[in-house]
């Protein structure tokens, strides 16, 4: 798959791309180049708009909108996490998750094609839908839960899956949907933002594209916007690459380097955050003012059976509904360890009343809570105290 450093040669540990390596080993070594004496383990960002290029171009780095060595290392790292040990997977990084999503949709679809989107996915998808329709593409939607997208697949060119869905946390059977789509000649893309590649590997479940916002838990510090597409079909990925070149939705070298540096701690963060998310969900379950509690890791969650089959970790987002908008606002205000902010996946917990955006079909008191890396006892205590204080 790549020529990254393979420390297994001395028999002491596995290489990062080795499918037998553990997630922690893979994350800390992902994308590292061969060691070179007196060079850093992870080379610093390469700031270059153009590279020396005498004579005829023969491939390699020429212009900064097409290729950059800092992206190359990050793309290897993401590829090793999304598809460990697998050959023929290409990964491309983008300026944001939306840049990556748009690159797949707009490079694969033509006027007259039909695409199936989730009806309950990321809140920018309705804007994307309007743009696709303006280009003469038919857009169908169906909910994530119950594999309902199966019912609208006939004649579609592309199926777009978001599982778990954001913010409702419904889950669909990716393998089942991918098989059904392929049987009808459709390509399959999965938005893997919420799960991260350590929670679920869509390419192994049959998807043609794993697409994600790296802005969330992949980088995890709330300070970088990033996106990526990993794909198995060389022709389709060629079109995605061409789209990136045409649109120029490229990450800066500094962002790419920060992302790569952050991936070294991905296993630690995902492990800790998903364990704490379960603890928070269990604490919320005992509260009478909480309804509609969702966390795919809860054994009695409607998503759990399917999630447990295809996910290895259940993510850091817990969602629930408080009795009113006012109660939710008082709760968010009373939290001390949880910032009232949008987005999710960072080391510092955040929460928001999702209805303030107006895009998602959620009750006024609906809260999306992103669990960070605080000590679980501290966070659970803060959430329960804020619930008590917001009651009056
Ligand atoms: C945030 C998010 C996106 C968009 O990512 P950006 O990096 O903000 O462009 C796409 N899909 C999901 C599920 C997201 O949560």
mmCIF file of C-alpha atoms in Angstrom, residues 88-382:
data_model
loop_
_atom_site.group_PDB
_atom_site.id
_atom_site.type_symbol
_atom_site.label_atom_id
_atom_site.label_comp_id
_atom_site.label_asym_id
_atom_site.label_seq_id
_atom_site.Cartn_x
_atom_site.Cartn_y
_atom_site.Cartn_z
ATOM 1 C CA UNK A 88 -4.902 -0.120 -4.131
ATOM 2 C CA UNK A 89 -6.525 2.359 -1.752
ATOM 3 C CA UNK A 90 -5.911 5.989 -2.648
ATOM 4 C CA UNK A 91 -6.406 8.799 -0.131
ATOM 5 C CA UNK A 92 -6.740 12.510 -0.883
ATOM 6 C CA UNK A 93 -6.859 15.295 1.701
ATOM 7 C CA UNK A 94 -8.995 18.404 1.354
ATOM 8 C CA UNK A 95 -9.446 21.803 2.959
ATOM 9 C CA UNK A 96 -12.519 20.665 4.939
ATOM 10 C CA UNK A 97 -15.014 17.861 5.253
ATOM 11 C CA UNK A 98 -17.397 19.686 2.929
ATOM 12 C CA UNK A 99 -14.631 20.050 0.332
ATOM 13 C CA UNK A 100 -14.154 16.264 0.452
ATOM 14 C CA UNK A 101 -17.895 15.525 0.309
ATOM 15 C CA UNK A 102 -18.432 17.921 -2.595
ATOM 16 C CA UNK A 103 -15.463 16.438 -4.431
ATOM 17 C CA UNK A 104 -17.049 12.983 -4.413
ATOM 18 C CA UNK A 105 -20.575 14.131 -5.270
ATOM 19 C CA UNK A 106 -19.688 16.616 -7.983
ATOM 20 C CA UNK A 107 -16.953 14.512 -9.589
ATOM 21 C CA UNK A 108 -19.102 11.355 -9.777
ATOM 22 C CA UNK A 109 -22.529 12.709 -10.720
ATOM 23 C CA UNK A 110 -23.724 14.140 -14.033
ATOM 24 C CA UNK A 111 -26.981 15.767 -15.130
ATOM 25 C CA UNK A 112 -29.624 13.047 -15.357
ATOM 26 C CA UNK A 113 -28.029 10.853 -12.657
ATOM 27 C CA UNK A 114 -29.842 10.032 -9.420
ATOM 28 C CA UNK A 115 -28.201 10.091 -5.991
ATOM 29 C CA UNK A 116 -29.527 8.810 -2.658
ATOM 30 C CA UNK A 117 -28.687 10.959 0.369
ATOM 31 C CA UNK A 118 -29.629 10.406 4.018
ATOM 32 C CA UNK A 119 -32.616 12.528 5.025
ATOM 33 C CA UNK A 120 -31.164 12.956 8.522
ATOM 34 C CA UNK A 121 -27.492 13.613 7.763
ATOM 35 C CA UNK A 122 -25.119 16.512 8.280
ATOM 36 C CA UNK A 123 -26.908 19.844 8.303
ATOM 37 C CA UNK A 124 -25.230 21.192 5.135
ATOM 38 C CA UNK A 125 -26.574 18.308 2.992
ATOM 39 C CA UNK A 126 -29.834 20.181 2.171
ATOM 40 C CA UNK A 127 -27.727 22.984 0.659
ATOM 41 C CA UNK A 128 -25.761 20.382 -1.281
ATOM 42 C CA UNK A 129 -29.053 18.895 -2.436
ATOM 43 C CA UNK A 130 -30.203 22.249 -3.844
ATOM 44 C CA UNK A 131 -26.896 22.610 -5.706
ATOM 45 C CA UNK A 132 -27.061 19.080 -7.136
ATOM 46 C CA UNK A 133 -30.631 19.707 -8.310
ATOM 47 C CA UNK A 134 -29.569 22.971 -9.921
ATOM 48 C CA UNK A 135 -27.173 20.869 -12.025
ATOM 49 C CA UNK A 136 -29.968 18.525 -13.117
ATOM 50 C CA UNK A 137 -29.156 15.670 -10.732
ATOM 51 C CA UNK A 138 -32.087 13.845 -9.140
ATOM 52 C CA UNK A 139 -31.767 13.718 -5.342
ATOM 53 C CA UNK A 140 -33.672 11.166 -3.267
ATOM 54 C CA UNK A 141 -33.561 11.018 0.508
ATOM 55 C CA UNK A 142 -34.504 8.389 3.075
ATOM 56 C CA UNK A 143 -33.763 8.034 6.788
ATOM 57 C CA UNK A 144 -30.676 6.235 8.063
ATOM 58 C CA UNK A 145 -32.587 4.041 10.517
ATOM 59 C CA UNK A 146 -34.021 0.723 9.353
ATOM 60 C CA UNK A 147 -31.851 0.724 6.190
ATOM 61 C CA UNK A 148 -34.630 2.825 4.606
ATOM 62 C CA UNK A 149 -32.284 4.016 1.847
ATOM 63 C CA UNK A 150 -32.673 0.518 0.320
ATOM 64 C CA UNK A 151 -36.168 1.442 -0.832
ATOM 65 C CA UNK A 152 -35.037 4.292 -3.103
ATOM 66 C CA UNK A 153 -31.907 2.752 -4.647
ATOM 67 C CA UNK A 154 -33.258 1.618 -8.019
ATOM 68 C CA UNK A 155 -31.517 3.400 -10.875
ATOM 69 C CA UNK A 156 -29.305 5.495 -8.579
ATOM 70 C CA UNK A 157 -25.702 6.169 -9.571
ATOM 71 C CA UNK A 158 -24.430 6.859 -6.033
ATOM 72 C CA UNK A 159 -25.565 5.988 -2.511
ATOM 73 C CA UNK A 160 -24.435 8.352 0.261
ATOM 74 C CA UNK A 161 -24.486 6.867 3.774
ATOM 75 C CA UNK A 162 -23.917 8.658 7.070
ATOM 76 C CA UNK A 163 -23.692 6.154 9.928
ATOM 77 C CA UNK A 164 -23.957 6.959 12.763
ATOM 78 C CA UNK A 165 -25.990 9.922 11.543
ATOM 79 C CA UNK A 166 -25.318 13.368 12.956
ATOM 80 C CA UNK A 167 -26.987 14.464 15.223
ATOM 81 C CA UNK A 168 -29.668 11.735 15.569
ATOM 82 C CA UNK A 169 -27.175 8.830 15.999
ATOM 83 C CA UNK A 170 -29.130 6.350 13.926
ATOM 84 C CA UNK A 171 -27.145 3.537 12.318
ATOM 85 C CA UNK A 172 -27.689 1.527 9.149
ATOM 86 C CA UNK A 173 -26.199 -1.789 8.019
ATOM 87 C CA UNK A 174 -23.408 -0.543 5.754
ATOM 88 C CA UNK A 175 -22.547 -3.973 4.316
ATOM 89 C CA UNK A 176 -26.177 -4.708 3.454
ATOM 90 C CA UNK A 177 -26.712 -1.318 1.796
ATOM 91 C CA UNK A 178 -23.395 -1.506 -0.073
ATOM 92 C CA UNK A 179 -24.189 -4.970 -1.446
ATOM 93 C CA UNK A 180 -27.644 -3.834 -2.573
ATOM 94 C CA UNK A 181 -26.234 -0.697 -4.207
ATOM 95 C CA UNK A 182 -23.498 -2.619 -6.026
ATOM 96 C CA UNK A 183 -26.042 -5.140 -7.278
ATOM 97 C CA UNK A 184 -27.804 -2.185 -8.922
ATOM 98 C CA UNK A 185 -24.571 -0.737 -10.318
ATOM 99 C CA UNK A 186 -24.362 2.183 -7.858
ATOM 100 C CA UNK A 187 -21.239 3.450 -6.118
ATOM 101 C CA UNK A 188 -21.280 3.772 -2.316
ATOM 102 C CA UNK A 189 -19.795 6.518 -0.147
ATOM 103 C CA UNK A 190 -19.843 6.549 3.661
ATOM 104 C CA UNK A 191 -19.367 9.681 5.765
ATOM 105 C CA UNK A 192 -17.098 8.303 8.494
ATOM 106 C CA UNK A 193 -16.708 11.552 10.425
ATOM 107 C CA UNK A 194 -18.431 10.540 13.634
ATOM 108 C CA UNK A 195 -16.963 7.062 13.936
ATOM 109 C CA UNK A 196 -13.411 7.850 12.745
ATOM 110 C CA UNK A 197 -11.466 4.980 11.126
ATOM 111 C CA UNK A 198 -10.822 3.601 14.620
ATOM 112 C CA UNK A 199 -14.553 3.228 15.160
ATOM 113 C CA UNK A 200 -15.454 1.766 11.770
ATOM 114 C CA UNK A 201 -13.784 1.013 8.439
ATOM 115 C CA UNK A 202 -16.319 1.564 5.643
ATOM 116 C CA UNK A 203 -14.028 0.268 2.865
ATOM 117 C CA UNK A 204 -13.874 -3.104 4.646
ATOM 118 C CA UNK A 205 -17.679 -3.031 4.876
ATOM 119 C CA UNK A 206 -17.923 -2.717 1.110
ATOM 120 C CA UNK A 207 -17.993 1.043 0.468
ATOM 121 C CA UNK A 208 -16.158 2.501 -2.525
ATOM 122 C CA UNK A 209 -15.369 5.746 -0.700
ATOM 123 C CA UNK A 210 -14.734 6.538 2.969
ATOM 124 C CA UNK A 211 -15.190 10.293 3.297
ATOM 125 C CA UNK A 212 -14.803 12.393 6.430
ATOM 126 C CA UNK A 213 -14.354 15.701 8.076
ATOM 127 C CA UNK A 214 -10.986 15.610 9.820
ATOM 128 C CA UNK A 215 -12.099 18.728 11.671
ATOM 129 C CA UNK A 216 -13.794 16.621 14.330
ATOM 130 C CA UNK A 217 -12.309 13.706 16.262
ATOM 131 C CA UNK A 218 -9.670 12.708 13.698
ATOM 132 C CA UNK A 219 -7.632 15.793 14.601
ATOM 133 C CA UNK A 220 -9.460 16.299 17.882
ATOM 134 C CA UNK A 221 -8.254 19.674 19.145
ATOM 135 C CA UNK A 222 -10.797 22.025 17.610
ATOM 136 C CA UNK A 223 -8.103 24.012 15.805
ATOM 137 C CA UNK A 224 -7.912 22.575 12.274
ATOM 138 C CA UNK A 225 -10.333 22.216 9.385
ATOM 139 C CA UNK A 226 -9.622 19.218 7.175
ATOM 140 C CA UNK A 227 -11.308 16.584 5.043
ATOM 141 C CA UNK A 228 -10.362 13.430 3.192
ATOM 142 C CA UNK A 229 -11.578 10.867 0.687
ATOM 143 C CA UNK A 230 -10.181 7.316 0.684
ATOM 144 C CA UNK A 231 -11.286 5.135 -2.216
ATOM 145 C CA UNK A 232 -10.732 1.772 -3.839
ATOM 146 C CA UNK A 233 -11.715 2.515 -7.451
ATOM 147 C CA UNK A 234 -8.771 4.023 -9.340
ATOM 148 C CA UNK A 235 -10.950 5.600 -12.008
ATOM 149 C CA UNK A 236 -13.342 7.165 -9.538
ATOM 150 C CA UNK A 237 -10.473 8.433 -7.400
ATOM 151 C CA UNK A 238 -8.840 9.913 -10.491
ATOM 152 C CA UNK A 239 -11.969 12.007 -10.955
ATOM 153 C CA UNK A 240 -11.892 13.072 -7.287
ATOM 154 C CA UNK A 241 -8.240 14.099 -7.668
ATOM 155 C CA UNK A 242 -9.057 16.043 -10.822
ATOM 156 C CA UNK A 243 -11.909 17.802 -8.975
ATOM 157 C CA UNK A 244 -9.507 18.859 -6.184
ATOM 158 C CA UNK A 245 -7.148 20.302 -8.773
ATOM 159 C CA UNK A 246 -9.936 22.175 -10.580
ATOM 160 C CA UNK A 247 -11.618 23.574 -7.468
ATOM 161 C CA UNK A 248 -8.433 24.025 -5.451
ATOM 162 C CA UNK A 249 -10.057 22.981 -2.155
ATOM 163 C CA UNK A 250 -6.682 22.046 -0.670
ATOM 164 C CA UNK A 251 -5.430 22.066 2.919
ATOM 165 C CA UNK A 252 -2.528 24.329 3.865
ATOM 166 C CA UNK A 253 0.702 22.478 4.707
ATOM 167 C CA UNK A 254 0.502 23.679 8.327
ATOM 168 C CA UNK A 255 -3.010 22.239 8.744
ATOM 169 C CA UNK A 256 -1.938 18.978 7.130
ATOM 170 C CA UNK A 257 1.051 18.706 9.448
ATOM 171 C CA UNK A 258 -1.009 19.522 12.560
ATOM 172 C CA UNK A 259 -3.491 16.852 11.521
ATOM 173 C CA UNK A 260 -0.766 14.249 11.098
ATOM 174 C CA UNK A 261 0.741 15.132 14.477
ATOM 175 C CA UNK A 262 -2.715 14.824 16.085
ATOM 176 C CA UNK A 263 -3.380 11.385 14.591
ATOM 177 C CA UNK A 264 -0.587 9.966 16.783
ATOM 178 C CA UNK A 265 -2.946 10.273 19.781
ATOM 179 C CA UNK A 266 -6.095 9.164 17.933
ATOM 180 C CA UNK A 267 -6.356 5.780 19.630
ATOM 181 C CA UNK A 268 -5.875 7.291 23.093
ATOM 182 C CA UNK A 269 -8.501 9.951 22.443
ATOM 183 C CA UNK A 270 -11.077 7.710 20.776
ATOM 184 C CA UNK A 271 -10.716 5.033 23.442
ATOM 185 C CA UNK A 272 -11.034 7.487 26.319
ATOM 186 C CA UNK A 273 -13.786 9.576 24.766
ATOM 187 C CA UNK A 274 -15.968 6.616 23.818
ATOM 188 C CA UNK A 275 -15.593 5.032 27.268
ATOM 189 C CA UNK A 276 -16.543 8.323 28.927
ATOM 190 C CA UNK A 277 -19.425 8.853 26.485
ATOM 191 C CA UNK A 278 -20.866 5.519 27.613
ATOM 192 C CA UNK A 279 -20.465 6.559 31.269
ATOM 193 C CA UNK A 280 -22.245 9.871 30.576
ATOM 194 C CA UNK A 281 -25.033 8.093 28.671
ATOM 195 C CA UNK A 282 -25.509 5.644 31.542
ATOM 196 C CA UNK A 283 -25.709 8.527 34.023
ATOM 197 C CA UNK A 284 -28.268 10.348 31.843
ATOM 198 C CA UNK A 285 -30.383 7.207 31.544
ATOM 199 C CA UNK A 286 -31.303 7.467 35.211
ATOM 200 C CA UNK A 287 -32.727 11.006 34.883
ATOM 201 C CA UNK A 288 -36.456 11.572 34.540
ATOM 202 C CA UNK A 289 -36.092 14.919 32.694
ATOM 203 C CA UNK A 290 -34.042 13.240 29.919
ATOM 204 C CA UNK A 291 -35.938 11.730 26.989
ATOM 205 C CA UNK A 292 -34.829 10.425 23.604
ATOM 206 C CA UNK A 293 -31.406 9.479 24.936
ATOM 207 C CA UNK A 294 -29.226 8.088 22.137
ATOM 208 C CA UNK A 295 -25.776 6.518 22.248
ATOM 209 C CA UNK A 296 -25.018 3.567 19.943
ATOM 210 C CA UNK A 297 -22.840 2.003 22.672
ATOM 211 C CA UNK A 298 -25.762 1.663 25.107
ATOM 212 C CA UNK A 299 -26.879 -1.993 24.944
ATOM 213 C CA UNK A 300 -30.568 -0.990 24.760
ATOM 214 C CA UNK A 301 -30.092 1.784 22.157
ATOM 215 C CA UNK A 302 -32.080 1.157 18.928
ATOM 216 C CA UNK A 303 -28.767 1.424 16.994
ATOM 217 C CA UNK A 304 -26.808 -0.937 19.179
ATOM 218 C CA UNK A 305 -27.322 -4.301 17.476
ATOM 219 C CA UNK A 306 -26.215 -3.095 14.042
ATOM 220 C CA UNK A 307 -23.549 -0.777 15.480
ATOM 221 C CA UNK A 308 -21.999 -3.635 17.466
ATOM 222 C CA UNK A 309 -21.661 -5.679 14.259
ATOM 223 C CA UNK A 310 -19.878 -3.035 12.208
ATOM 224 C CA UNK A 311 -18.255 -0.649 14.708
ATOM 225 C CA UNK A 312 -15.340 -1.240 17.031
ATOM 226 C CA UNK A 313 -15.938 1.925 19.097
ATOM 227 C CA UNK A 314 -19.157 3.895 19.338
ATOM 228 C CA UNK A 315 -17.956 7.484 19.228
ATOM 229 C CA UNK A 316 -17.946 10.478 21.526
ATOM 230 C CA UNK A 317 -21.384 11.984 20.805
ATOM 231 C CA UNK A 318 -24.399 11.499 23.069
ATOM 232 C CA UNK A 319 -27.729 13.108 22.232
ATOM 233 C CA UNK A 320 -30.844 13.627 24.337
ATOM 234 C CA UNK A 321 -33.799 15.936 24.818
ATOM 235 C CA UNK A 322 -34.646 18.136 27.797
ATOM 236 C CA UNK A 323 -38.259 19.239 28.433
ATOM 237 C CA UNK A 324 -37.962 22.705 26.860
ATOM 238 C CA UNK A 325 -35.717 25.132 25.075
ATOM 239 C CA UNK A 326 -35.367 27.156 28.307
ATOM 240 C CA UNK A 327 -34.395 24.107 30.320
ATOM 241 C CA UNK A 328 -31.788 23.127 27.714
ATOM 242 C CA UNK A 329 -30.340 26.652 27.701
ATOM 243 C CA UNK A 330 -30.137 26.708 31.519
ATOM 244 C CA UNK A 331 -28.449 23.291 31.474
ATOM 245 C CA UNK A 332 -25.841 24.406 28.928
ATOM 246 C CA UNK A 333 -25.239 27.572 30.951
ATOM 247 C CA UNK A 334 -24.758 25.620 34.183
ATOM 248 C CA UNK A 335 -22.102 23.291 32.753
ATOM 249 C CA UNK A 336 -18.569 24.194 33.842
ATOM 250 C CA UNK A 337 -16.477 21.553 32.069
ATOM 251 C CA UNK A 338 -18.466 21.591 28.821
ATOM 252 C CA UNK A 339 -18.219 24.548 26.461
ATOM 253 C CA UNK A 340 -21.388 25.686 24.696
ATOM 254 C CA UNK A 341 -20.084 25.318 21.155
ATOM 255 C CA UNK A 342 -20.916 23.542 17.941
ATOM 256 C CA UNK A 343 -18.810 20.792 16.318
ATOM 257 C CA UNK A 344 -17.699 17.654 18.175
ATOM 258 C CA UNK A 345 -14.841 15.258 18.725
ATOM 259 C CA UNK A 346 -12.419 17.588 20.533
ATOM 260 C CA UNK A 347 -10.458 16.859 23.700
ATOM 261 C CA UNK A 348 -12.554 19.489 25.514
ATOM 262 C CA UNK A 349 -16.213 18.552 25.866
ATOM 263 C CA UNK A 350 -18.737 20.687 24.007
ATOM 264 C CA UNK A 351 -22.511 20.732 23.863
ATOM 265 C CA UNK A 352 -25.172 22.733 22.126
ATOM 266 C CA UNK A 353 -28.899 23.043 21.705
ATOM 267 C CA UNK A 354 -29.047 21.795 18.172
ATOM 268 C CA UNK A 355 -32.348 23.493 17.364
ATOM 269 C CA UNK A 356 -30.649 26.904 17.443
ATOM 270 C CA UNK A 357 -29.441 26.304 13.882
ATOM 271 C CA UNK A 358 -32.860 25.540 12.485
ATOM 272 C CA UNK A 359 -31.514 22.928 10.020
ATOM 273 C CA UNK A 360 -32.080 19.608 11.800
ATOM 274 C CA UNK A 361 -35.529 18.164 12.510
ATOM 275 C CA UNK A 362 -35.022 18.009 16.288
ATOM 276 C CA UNK A 363 -37.094 19.088 19.331
ATOM 277 C CA UNK A 364 -36.365 22.511 20.881
ATOM 278 C CA UNK A 365 -34.779 20.888 23.955
ATOM 279 C CA UNK A 366 -32.516 18.556 21.921
ATOM 280 C CA UNK A 367 -28.903 18.616 23.147
ATOM 281 C CA UNK A 368 -25.905 17.177 21.314
ATOM 282 C CA UNK A 369 -23.107 16.525 23.781
ATOM 283 C CA UNK A 370 -19.580 15.768 22.579
ATOM 284 C CA UNK A 371 -17.577 14.023 25.270
ATOM 285 C CA UNK A 372 -13.945 15.098 25.588
ATOM 286 C CA UNK A 373 -10.910 13.708 27.366
ATOM 287 C CA UNK A 374 -11.680 15.002 30.862
ATOM 288 C CA UNK A 375 -11.665 12.527 33.749
ATOM 289 C CA UNK A 376 -14.923 10.566 33.484
ATOM 290 C CA UNK A 377 -15.899 11.150 37.141
ATOM 291 C CA UNK A 378 -15.440 14.915 36.762
ATOM 292 C CA UNK A 379 -17.477 15.082 33.590
ATOM 293 C CA UNK A 380 -20.337 12.897 34.832
ATOM 294 C CA UNK A 381 -20.476 14.953 38.051
ATOM 295 C CA UNK A 382 -20.569 18.211 36.077
#
